[in-house]
Tab-separated table of N, CA and C in Angstrom:
chain	number	residue	atom	x	y	z
A	1	UNK	N	125.999	33.299	71.392
A	1	UNK	CA	127.476	33.382	71.075
A	1	UNK	C	128.315	32.887	72.205
A	2	UNK	N	129.302	32.180	71.841
A	2	UNK	CA	130.204	31.540	72.830
A	2	UNK	C	131.282	32.533	73.228
A	3	UNK	N	131.514	32.709	74.465
A	3	UNK	CA	132.500	33.583	75.061
A	3	UNK	C	133.891	32.969	74.792
A	4	UNK	N	134.736	33.693	74.221
A	4	UNK	CA	136.162	33.142	73.993
A	4	UNK	C	137.055	33.493	75.270
A	5	UNK	N	137.760	32.527	75.668
A	5	UNK	CA	138.645	32.658	76.806
A	5	UNK	C	139.858	33.376	76.337
A	6	UNK	N	140.216	34.380	77.094
A	6	UNK	CA	141.432	35.284	76.731
A	6	UNK	C	142.659	34.811	77.453
A	7	UNK	N	143.721	35.123	76.816
A	7	UNK	CA	145.087	35.005	77.524
A	7	UNK	C	145.186	35.748	78.863
A	8	UNK	N	144.659	36.919	78.889
A	8	UNK	CA	144.646	37.657	80.144
A	8	UNK	C	143.929	36.938	81.222
A	9	UNK	N	142.766	36.354	80.916
A	9	UNK	CA	141.976	35.599	81.913
A	9	UNK	C	142.790	34.385	82.536
A	10	UNK	N	143.494	33.773	81.624
A	10	UNK	CA	144.289	32.617	82.008
A	10	UNK	C	145.470	33.057	82.893
A	11	UNK	N	146.107	34.098	82.470
A	11	UNK	CA	147.271	34.697	83.271
A	11	UNK	C	146.795	35.155	84.488
A	12	UNK	N	145.705	35.851	84.593
A	12	UNK	CA	145.180	36.352	85.828
A	12	UNK	C	144.801	35.203	86.734
A	13	UNK	N	144.342	34.083	86.304
A	13	UNK	CA	144.089	32.866	87.152
A	13	UNK	C	145.403	32.305	87.726
A	14	UNK	N	146.395	32.212	86.761
A	14	UNK	CA	147.721	31.714	87.135
A	14	UNK	C	148.350	32.630	88.197
A	15	UNK	N	148.124	33.862	88.121
A	15	UNK	CA	148.800	34.812	89.085
A	15	UNK	C	148.117	34.609	90.446
A	16	UNK	N	147.129	33.965	90.626
A	16	UNK	CA	146.386	33.675	91.872
A	16	UNK	C	146.920	32.383	92.512
A	17	UNK	N	147.742	31.551	91.698
A	17	UNK	CA	148.254	30.280	92.115
A	17	UNK	C	149.614	30.618	92.847
A	18	UNK	N	149.578	30.467	94.203
A	18	UNK	CA	150.760	30.777	94.901
A	18	UNK	C	151.522	29.609	95.362
A	19	UNK	N	152.823	29.505	95.122
A	19	UNK	CA	153.628	28.401	95.590
A	19	UNK	C	153.810	28.555	97.057
A	20	UNK	N	153.302	27.555	97.915
A	20	UNK	CA	153.339	27.833	99.262
A	20	UNK	C	154.662	27.844	99.954
A	21	UNK	N	155.682	27.291	99.235
A	21	UNK	CA	157.096	27.360	99.687
A	21	UNK	C	157.700	28.715	99.533
A	22	UNK	N	157.406	29.251	98.363
A	22	UNK	CA	158.120	30.524	97.883
A	22	UNK	C	157.182	31.762	98.299
A	23	UNK	N	155.941	31.554	98.363
A	23	UNK	CA	155.103	32.666	98.633
A	23	UNK	C	154.805	33.620	97.564
A	24	UNK	N	155.097	33.132	96.282
A	24	UNK	CA	154.845	34.007	95.130
A	24	UNK	C	154.040	33.205	94.062
A	25	UNK	N	153.548	33.871	93.095
A	25	UNK	CA	152.772	33.174	92.067
A	25	UNK	C	153.672	32.367	91.041
A	26	UNK	N	152.974	31.321	90.530
A	26	UNK	CA	153.734	30.556	89.651
A	26	UNK	C	154.144	31.253	88.369
A	27	UNK	N	153.588	32.426	88.092
A	27	UNK	CA	154.017	33.280	87.014
A	27	UNK	C	155.273	33.957	87.352
A	28	UNK	N	155.189	34.669	88.595
A	28	UNK	CA	156.345	35.447	88.999
A	28	UNK	C	157.567	34.546	89.191
A	29	UNK	N	157.363	33.346	89.575
A	29	UNK	CA	158.518	32.418	89.867
A	29	UNK	C	159.156	31.983	88.543
A	30	UNK	N	158.291	31.966	87.442
A	30	UNK	CA	158.841	31.587	86.086
A	30	UNK	C	158.483	30.127	85.858
A	31	UNK	N	157.507	29.659	86.437
A	31	UNK	CA	157.179	28.237	86.253
A	31	UNK	C	156.298	27.971	85.003
A	32	UNK	N	155.739	28.944	84.447
A	32	UNK	CA	154.825	28.753	83.177
A	32	UNK	C	155.703	28.990	81.983
A	33	UNK	N	155.875	28.037	81.220
A	33	UNK	CA	156.727	28.151	79.928
A	33	UNK	C	155.831	28.554	78.720
A	34	UNK	N	154.675	28.117	78.562
A	34	UNK	CA	153.782	28.330	77.376
A	34	UNK	C	152.324	28.200	77.783
A	35	UNK	N	151.509	29.032	77.086
A	35	UNK	CA	150.036	28.947	77.237
A	35	UNK	C	149.530	28.864	75.870
A	36	UNK	N	148.672	27.910	75.537
A	36	UNK	CA	148.011	27.729	74.255
A	36	UNK	C	146.526	27.673	74.559
A	37	UNK	N	145.844	28.498	73.764
A	37	UNK	CA	144.341	28.537	73.863
A	37	UNK	C	143.776	28.180	72.503
A	38	UNK	N	142.977	27.145	72.310
A	38	UNK	CA	142.443	26.824	71.016
A	38	UNK	C	140.975	26.464	71.348
A	39	UNK	N	140.101	27.256	70.767
A	39	UNK	CA	138.625	26.938	70.859
A	39	UNK	C	138.256	26.762	72.404
A	40	UNK	N	138.802	27.588	73.208
A	40	UNK	CA	138.590	27.692	74.599
A	40	UNK	C	139.151	26.514	75.429
A	41	UNK	N	139.936	25.581	74.806
A	41	UNK	CA	140.605	24.574	75.394
A	41	UNK	C	142.042	25.187	75.762
A	42	UNK	N	142.543	24.938	76.921
A	42	UNK	CA	143.799	25.603	77.402
A	42	UNK	C	144.818	24.473	77.712
A	43	UNK	N	146.050	24.688	77.103
A	43	UNK	CA	147.107	23.805	77.444
A	43	UNK	C	148.198	24.701	77.947
A	44	UNK	N	148.799	24.180	79.160
A	44	UNK	CA	149.859	25.016	79.683
A	44	UNK	C	151.137	24.097	79.814
A	45	UNK	N	152.262	24.520	79.401
A	45	UNK	CA	153.506	23.859	79.638
A	45	UNK	C	154.066	24.514	80.774
A	46	UNK	N	154.390	23.765	81.862
A	46	UNK	CA	155.041	24.413	83.056
A	46	UNK	C	156.005	23.497	83.644
A	47	UNK	N	156.766	24.045	84.608
A	47	UNK	CA	157.790	23.263	85.402
A	47	UNK	C	157.600	23.558	86.801
A	48	UNK	N	158.486	22.876	87.562
A	48	UNK	CA	158.581	23.121	88.991
A	48	UNK	C	160.046	23.562	89.279
A	49	UNK	N	160.307	24.154	90.500
A	49	UNK	CA	161.617	24.516	90.764
A	49	UNK	C	162.557	23.302	90.899
A	50	UNK	N	161.969	22.131	91.099
A	50	UNK	CA	162.808	20.859	91.246
A	50	UNK	C	161.820	19.683	90.865
A	51	UNK	N	162.332	18.659	90.272
A	51	UNK	CA	161.557	17.482	90.120
A	51	UNK	C	161.128	16.828	91.397
A	52	UNK	N	161.740	17.145	92.587
A	52	UNK	CA	161.433	16.678	93.825
A	52	UNK	C	160.564	17.609	94.655
A	53	UNK	N	159.944	18.624	94.020
A	53	UNK	CA	159.123	19.600	94.659
A	53	UNK	C	158.105	18.950	95.529
A	54	UNK	N	158.171	19.097	96.827
A	54	UNK	CA	157.223	18.517	97.717
A	54	UNK	C	155.779	19.047	97.636
A	55	UNK	N	155.521	20.112	97.008
A	55	UNK	CA	154.246	20.703	96.878
A	55	UNK	C	153.762	20.675	95.402
A	56	UNK	N	154.329	19.934	94.584
A	56	UNK	CA	153.969	19.836	93.189
A	56	UNK	C	152.504	19.553	93.020
A	57	UNK	N	151.951	18.500	93.678
A	57	UNK	CA	150.615	18.139	93.524
A	57	UNK	C	149.690	19.244	93.975
A	58	UNK	N	150.024	19.913	94.995
A	58	UNK	CA	149.175	21.020	95.439
A	58	UNK	C	149.103	22.191	94.463
A	59	UNK	N	150.243	22.509	93.904
A	59	UNK	CA	150.356	23.567	92.881
A	59	UNK	C	149.506	23.153	91.647
A	60	UNK	N	149.730	21.949	91.195
A	60	UNK	CA	148.998	21.509	89.995
A	60	UNK	C	147.605	21.512	90.126
A	61	UNK	N	147.068	20.996	91.283
A	61	UNK	CA	145.642	21.004	91.551
A	61	UNK	C	145.108	22.436	91.680
A	62	UNK	N	145.829	23.395	92.257
A	62	UNK	CA	145.447	24.762	92.429
A	62	UNK	C	145.326	25.391	91.049
A	63	UNK	N	146.224	25.157	90.198
A	63	UNK	CA	146.177	25.663	88.794
A	63	UNK	C	144.974	25.177	88.094
A	64	UNK	N	144.774	23.876	88.096
A	64	UNK	CA	143.658	23.217	87.499
A	64	UNK	C	142.333	23.845	87.902
A	65	UNK	N	142.177	23.944	89.269
A	65	UNK	CA	140.856	24.394	89.839
A	65	UNK	C	140.595	25.788	89.427
A	66	UNK	N	141.718	26.688	89.485
A	66	UNK	CA	141.446	28.123	89.192
A	66	UNK	C	141.124	28.317	87.689
A	67	UNK	N	141.831	27.555	86.849
A	67	UNK	CA	141.496	27.654	85.414
A	67	UNK	C	140.112	27.166	85.027
A	68	UNK	N	139.720	26.045	85.709
A	68	UNK	CA	138.345	25.577	85.454
A	68	UNK	C	137.249	26.547	85.905
A	69	UNK	N	137.551	27.506	86.691
A	69	UNK	CA	136.590	28.577	87.159
A	69	UNK	C	136.393	29.652	86.087
A	70	UNK	N	137.248	29.665	85.103
A	70	UNK	CA	137.082	30.672	83.994
A	70	UNK	C	135.889	30.370	83.216
A	71	UNK	N	134.955	31.381	83.156
A	71	UNK	CA	133.763	31.221	82.368
A	71	UNK	C	134.011	30.837	80.949
A	72	UNK	N	133.416	29.774	80.363
A	72	UNK	CA	133.537	29.417	79.115
A	72	UNK	C	134.704	28.489	78.768
A	73	UNK	N	135.516	28.223	79.707
A	73	UNK	CA	136.740	27.378	79.441
A	73	UNK	C	136.356	26.046	79.147
A	74	UNK	N	137.070	25.425	78.241
A	74	UNK	CA	136.867	24.002	77.858
A	74	UNK	C	137.860	23.096	78.673
A	75	UNK	N	138.529	22.272	77.891
A	75	UNK	CA	139.449	21.315	78.439
A	75	UNK	C	140.661	22.071	78.953
A	76	UNK	N	141.095	21.713	80.080
A	76	UNK	CA	142.329	22.215	80.696
A	76	UNK	C	143.378	21.105	80.765
A	77	UNK	N	144.621	21.344	80.119
A	77	UNK	CA	145.584	20.300	80.058
A	77	UNK	C	146.912	20.965	80.589
A	78	UNK	N	147.479	20.369	81.638
A	78	UNK	CA	148.754	20.889	82.186
A	78	UNK	C	149.823	19.796	81.747
A	79	UNK	N	150.902	20.294	81.104
A	79	UNK	CA	152.005	19.431	80.767
A	79	UNK	C	153.206	19.809	81.513
A	80	UNK	N	153.639	19.027	82.445
A	80	UNK	CA	154.838	19.287	83.201
A	80	UNK	C	156.044	18.904	82.455
A	81	UNK	N	156.972	19.795	82.293
A	81	UNK	CA	158.186	19.620	81.489
A	81	UNK	C	159.390	20.013	82.354
A	82	UNK	N	160.444	19.441	81.915
A	82	UNK	CA	161.795	19.609	82.679
A	82	UNK	C	162.862	20.157	81.827
A	83	UNK	N	162.521	20.506	80.622
A	83	UNK	CA	163.441	21.069	79.655
A	83	UNK	C	162.830	22.419	79.054
A	84	UNK	N	163.518	23.455	79.387
A	84	UNK	CA	164.737	23.693	80.163
A	84	UNK	C	164.369	23.605	81.683
A	85	UNK	N	165.475	23.212	82.407
A	85	UNK	CA	165.330	23.158	83.827
A	85	UNK	C	165.115	24.577	84.396
A	86	UNK	N	164.272	24.673	85.399
A	86	UNK	CA	164.027	25.991	86.017
A	86	UNK	C	165.376	26.471	86.745
A	87	UNK	N	165.443	27.717	86.719
A	87	UNK	CA	166.633	28.347	87.371
A	87	UNK	C	166.133	29.776	87.880
A	88	UNK	N	166.718	30.326	88.927
A	88	UNK	CA	166.269	31.595	89.494
A	88	UNK	C	166.176	32.672	88.503
A	89	UNK	N	166.948	32.637	87.331
A	89	UNK	CA	166.879	33.676	86.366
A	89	UNK	C	165.536	33.850	85.665
A	90	UNK	N	164.692	32.792	85.901
A	90	UNK	CA	163.384	32.804	85.162
A	90	UNK	C	162.341	33.536	86.024
A	91	UNK	N	162.711	33.922	87.262
A	91	UNK	CA	161.826	34.781	88.093
A	91	UNK	C	161.727	36.141	87.582
A	92	UNK	N	160.555	36.861	87.890
A	92	UNK	CA	160.393	38.202	87.471
A	92	UNK	C	161.567	39.062	88.180
A	93	UNK	N	161.810	40.178	87.560
A	93	UNK	CA	162.808	41.052	88.226
A	93	UNK	C	162.409	41.451	89.608
A	94	UNK	N	161.113	41.739	89.884
A	94	UNK	CA	160.602	42.036	91.219
A	94	UNK	C	160.989	40.956	92.200
A	95	UNK	N	160.683	39.739	91.863
A	95	UNK	CA	160.935	38.577	92.704
A	95	UNK	C	162.332	38.429	92.992
A	96	UNK	N	163.190	38.554	91.911
A	96	UNK	CA	164.653	38.428	92.078
A	96	UNK	C	165.202	39.422	93.053
A	97	UNK	N	164.637	40.662	92.960
A	97	UNK	CA	165.064	41.740	93.918
A	97	UNK	C	164.697	41.329	95.318
A	98	UNK	N	163.508	40.824	95.498
A	98	UNK	CA	163.084	40.301	96.846
A	98	UNK	C	164.014	39.319	97.476
A	99	UNK	N	164.589	38.547	96.583
A	99	UNK	CA	165.462	37.438	97.075
A	99	UNK	C	166.877	37.830	96.991
A	100	UNK	N	167.183	39.055	96.584
A	100	UNK	CA	168.571	39.503	96.462
A	100	UNK	C	169.283	38.940	95.307
A	101	UNK	N	168.613	38.539	94.150
A	101	UNK	CA	169.290	37.977	93.078
A	101	UNK	C	169.351	39.029	92.049
A	102	UNK	N	170.576	39.341	91.611
A	102	UNK	CA	170.700	40.558	90.616
A	102	UNK	C	171.402	40.083	89.398
């Protein structure tokens, strides 16, 4: 029997991907827009805080590697999108509080 990849497993892996500039996970920053799982293939729509993000390639590689470590995962596709543009309101309430954004 083939093990099905769960949304929780994917989110747990994404929570381990830390933006080195912000020091928080890509999930808490609000960079993940959508996660689709179909027959263990995972497609993630995500953004960066800026199109000029100097650590973009590091973050994308980290996400790819962590997702590929999930047992039973198939193809991993990351689609970088800029609509809607990221803004601080997309951060979790905890992270907004850390940065004094209310």
